Amino acid sequence: MTASDPDPQQLAGPSPGTVSAAGGSLALRDIPIPDYCDVVIVPTAGVEEPDPRVWAEAIFAHENTPLSSRGLRALRDEAIRLFDMVPPPEKEFVADEVVGSEALIVDDDEKLRVRIGVALLPGGDLLQVTTAVKYRSVRGRLAFAPRRLMHAAAVNTLARRAPTTLRRRALASDPRAASLTGQVSRRALGRGPSSPR
């Protein structure tokens, strides 16, 4: 083999189950040529959580959605209740697979194949969310058309809110930390134990 001959391993590409360092993702492993794809990278804001499954769950948790979205959902559910209809169940995204530092969410239906990869980049300071979508029909293309205009911005917002969600959960699970936080808040408001009410 001469210096100009290609390496057979390079021609074969990465082995199944591995993710290349430059822009690779489990989402693209399953859908190598997506009809729609976006990659969002946000800082972890100092939250030291090494499990990508926890990050994926925090990003798409109900409590992480903006209040405006929750308000619209509540109005929709109330309108449905008034007309004696059954509201659709809340969709919950759960990681289906974890490989290394990336969790994969699979969200397929009859119109679309969707893969969302949530990965901690080396160093743990950045979080990468990769979405790959493959249309299964013309109906799928039409159904996803409005979402593709806002998808990257929406994922960016959710991913940036995830560190706050994880901090809030950590405080809720540690009563001592929550108690200290409450004391600091009361003191800041001038409502310490010794201050008159």
Coordinates of C-alpha atoms in Angstrom, one line a residue:
M1 CA 0.0 0.0 0.0
T2 CA 1.4 3.4 -1.0
A3 CA 1.0 6.7 0.9
S4 CA -1.8 7.8 -1.6
D5 CA -3.8 4.6 -1.1
P6 CA -6.8 5.1 1.3
D7 CA -6.9 3.2 4.6
P8 CA -9.5 0.4 4.4
Q9 CA -10.7 1.3 7.9
Q10 CA -11.4 4.9 6.8
L11 CA -13.4 3.6 3.8
A12 CA -15.5 1.4 6.1
G13 CA -16.4 4.3 8.4
P14 CA -17.1 4.1 12.1
S15 CA -18.1 0.8 13.5
P16 CA -21.8 0.4 14.6
G17 CA -22.5 1.9 18.0
T18 CA -19.7 4.4 17.9
V19 CA -20.0 8.1 17.5
S20 CA -17.3 10.2 15.8
A21 CA -16.0 13.2 17.6
A22 CA -16.8 15.7 14.9
G23 CA -20.5 16.2 14.7
G24 CA -21.3 12.5 15.1
S25 CA -24.5 11.4 16.9
L26 CA -26.6 8.3 17.5
A27 CA -29.4 10.2 15.8
L28 CA -27.5 10.2 12.6
R29 CA -26.5 6.5 13.0
D30 CA -30.1 5.6 12.8
I31 CA -31.0 8.2 10.1
P32 CA -27.8 8.8 8.1
I33 CA -29.5 11.0 5.5
P34 CA -32.3 12.9 7.3
D35 CA -34.9 15.1 5.6
Y36 CA -34.5 17.5 8.4
C37 CA -31.6 17.9 10.9
D38 CA -30.5 20.4 13.4
V39 CA -27.7 20.5 16.1
V40 CA -28.0 22.7 19.1
I41 CA -25.0 23.1 21.5
V42 CA -25.5 24.9 24.8
P43 CA -23.4 25.2 28.0
T44 CA -24.1 23.0 31.0
A45 CA -23.9 26.1 33.2
G46 CA -21.7 24.4 35.8
V47 CA -24.0 21.5 36.5
E48 CA -21.8 18.4 37.0
E49 CA -24.1 15.6 35.8
P50 CA -22.3 12.9 33.8
D51 CA -25.4 10.9 32.9
P52 CA -26.8 11.9 29.4
R53 CA -30.0 10.1 30.2
V54 CA -30.6 12.6 33.1
W55 CA -29.9 15.5 30.8
A56 CA -32.3 14.1 28.1
E57 CA -35.1 13.7 30.7
A58 CA -34.5 17.2 32.1
I59 CA -34.6 18.8 28.7
F60 CA -37.9 17.3 27.7
A61 CA -39.5 17.3 31.2
H62 CA -42.9 18.9 31.7
E63 CA -41.5 21.2 34.3
N64 CA -38.8 22.5 31.9
T65 CA -41.3 23.8 29.4
P66 CA -41.8 27.6 29.4
L67 CA -44.9 28.9 31.4
S68 CA -46.4 30.3 28.2
S69 CA -46.5 26.8 26.7
R70 CA -47.9 25.3 29.9
G71 CA -50.6 28.0 29.9
L72 CA -51.6 27.3 26.3
R73 CA -51.7 23.6 27.1
A74 CA -53.9 24.2 30.1
L75 CA -56.3 26.3 28.0
R76 CA -56.5 23.6 25.4
D77 CA -57.2 20.9 28.0
E78 CA -59.9 23.1 29.6
A79 CA -61.6 23.7 26.2
I80 CA -61.5 20.0 25.5
R81 CA -63.1 19.3 28.9
L82 CA -65.9 21.8 28.2
F83 CA -66.8 19.9 25.0
D84 CA -66.6 16.5 26.9
M85 CA -63.7 15.3 24.8
V86 CA -60.8 13.3 26.1
P87 CA -57.5 15.3 26.0
P88 CA -54.6 13.6 24.4
P89 CA -52.1 12.1 26.8
E90 CA -49.0 14.2 27.6
K91 CA -46.1 12.9 25.5
E92 CA -43.2 11.9 27.6
F93 CA -39.8 11.6 26.1
V94 CA -37.6 8.8 27.6
A95 CA -34.1 7.9 26.5
D96 CA -34.3 4.5 24.7
E97 CA -30.6 3.9 24.5
V98 CA -27.3 5.2 26.0
V99 CA -24.0 4.8 24.3
G100 CA -21.0 6.4 26.1
S101 CA -21.9 10.0 26.8
E102 CA -25.0 10.2 24.5
A103 CA -28.6 9.2 25.1
L104 CA -30.9 8.5 22.2
I105 CA -34.6 9.3 22.2
V106 CA -36.7 7.4 19.5
D107 CA -40.1 9.1 18.6
D108 CA -41.6 7.4 15.6
D109 CA -45.1 7.3 14.3
E110 CA -46.8 6.4 11.1
K111 CA -45.8 9.7 9.4
L112 CA -42.3 10.4 10.8
R113 CA -39.1 8.8 12.1
V114 CA -37.5 11.0 14.7
R115 CA -34.2 10.5 16.6
I116 CA -33.0 13.0 19.2
G117 CA -29.4 12.5 20.5
V118 CA -28.4 14.3 23.8
A119 CA -24.7 14.2 24.3
L120 CA -22.3 15.6 26.8
L121 CA -19.3 16.8 24.8
P122 CA -15.7 16.0 26.2
G123 CA -15.0 18.1 29.3
G124 CA -18.7 18.1 30.3
D125 CA -19.1 21.9 29.8
L126 CA -21.2 21.6 26.6
L127 CA -24.4 19.7 25.8
Q128 CA -25.2 18.8 22.2
V129 CA -28.7 18.0 21.1
T130 CA -29.0 16.5 17.6
T131 CA -32.4 16.0 15.9
A132 CA -32.8 13.9 12.8
V133 CA -36.2 13.5 11.1
K134 CA -37.1 11.3 8.1
Y135 CA -40.5 11.7 6.4
R136 CA -42.4 8.5 5.9
S137 CA -45.0 10.0 3.7
V138 CA -46.3 13.3 2.2
R139 CA -48.5 13.6 5.2
G140 CA -45.4 13.5 7.4
R141 CA -43.7 16.3 5.4
L142 CA -46.8 18.4 5.7
A143 CA -47.2 17.7 9.5
F144 CA -43.6 18.6 10.2
A145 CA -43.5 21.7 8.0
P146 CA -44.7 24.2 10.7
R147 CA -42.5 22.6 13.3
R148 CA -39.3 22.8 11.3
L149 CA -39.5 26.6 11.3
M150 CA -39.2 26.7 15.1
H151 CA -37.7 23.4 16.1
A152 CA -34.1 24.5 16.6
A153 CA -35.1 27.6 18.6
A154 CA -37.5 25.5 20.8
V155 CA -34.8 22.9 21.5
N156 CA -32.3 25.7 22.3
T157 CA -34.7 27.2 24.8
L158 CA -35.4 23.8 26.5
A159 CA -31.7 22.8 26.6
R160 CA -30.7 26.2 28.1
R161 CA -33.3 25.7 30.8
A162 CA -32.2 22.1 31.7
P163 CA -29.4 23.1 34.1
T164 CA -31.9 25.1 36.1
T165 CA -34.3 22.1 36.2
L166 CA -31.5 19.9 37.4
R167 CA -30.5 22.3 40.1
R168 CA -34.2 22.7 41.3
R169 CA -34.5 18.9 41.4
A170 CA -31.2 18.6 43.5
L171 CA -32.6 21.2 46.0
A172 CA -35.9 19.3 46.2
S173 CA -34.2 16.0 46.9
D174 CA -31.9 17.5 49.6
P175 CA -34.1 19.0 52.4
R176 CA -31.0 20.6 54.0
A177 CA -30.1 22.5 50.9
A178 CA -33.7 23.6 50.3
S179 CA -33.9 24.7 54.0
L180 CA -30.7 26.7 53.6
T181 CA -32.0 28.3 50.4
G182 CA -35.2 29.3 52.2
Q183 CA -33.3 30.8 55.0
V184 CA -31.1 32.9 52.7
S185 CA -34.2 34.1 50.8
R186 CA -35.9 35.1 54.1
R187 CA -32.8 36.9 55.2
A188 CA -32.6 38.7 51.9
L189 CA -36.2 39.9 52.3
G190 CA -35.5 41.0 55.9
R191 CA -37.5 38.1 57.3
G192 CA -34.9 36.2 59.4
P193 CA -35.9 34.4 62.5
S194 CA -35.1 37.4 64.7
S195 CA -36.7 40.1 62.5
P196 CA -40.1 41.4 63.6
R197 CA -43.1 40.6 61.3

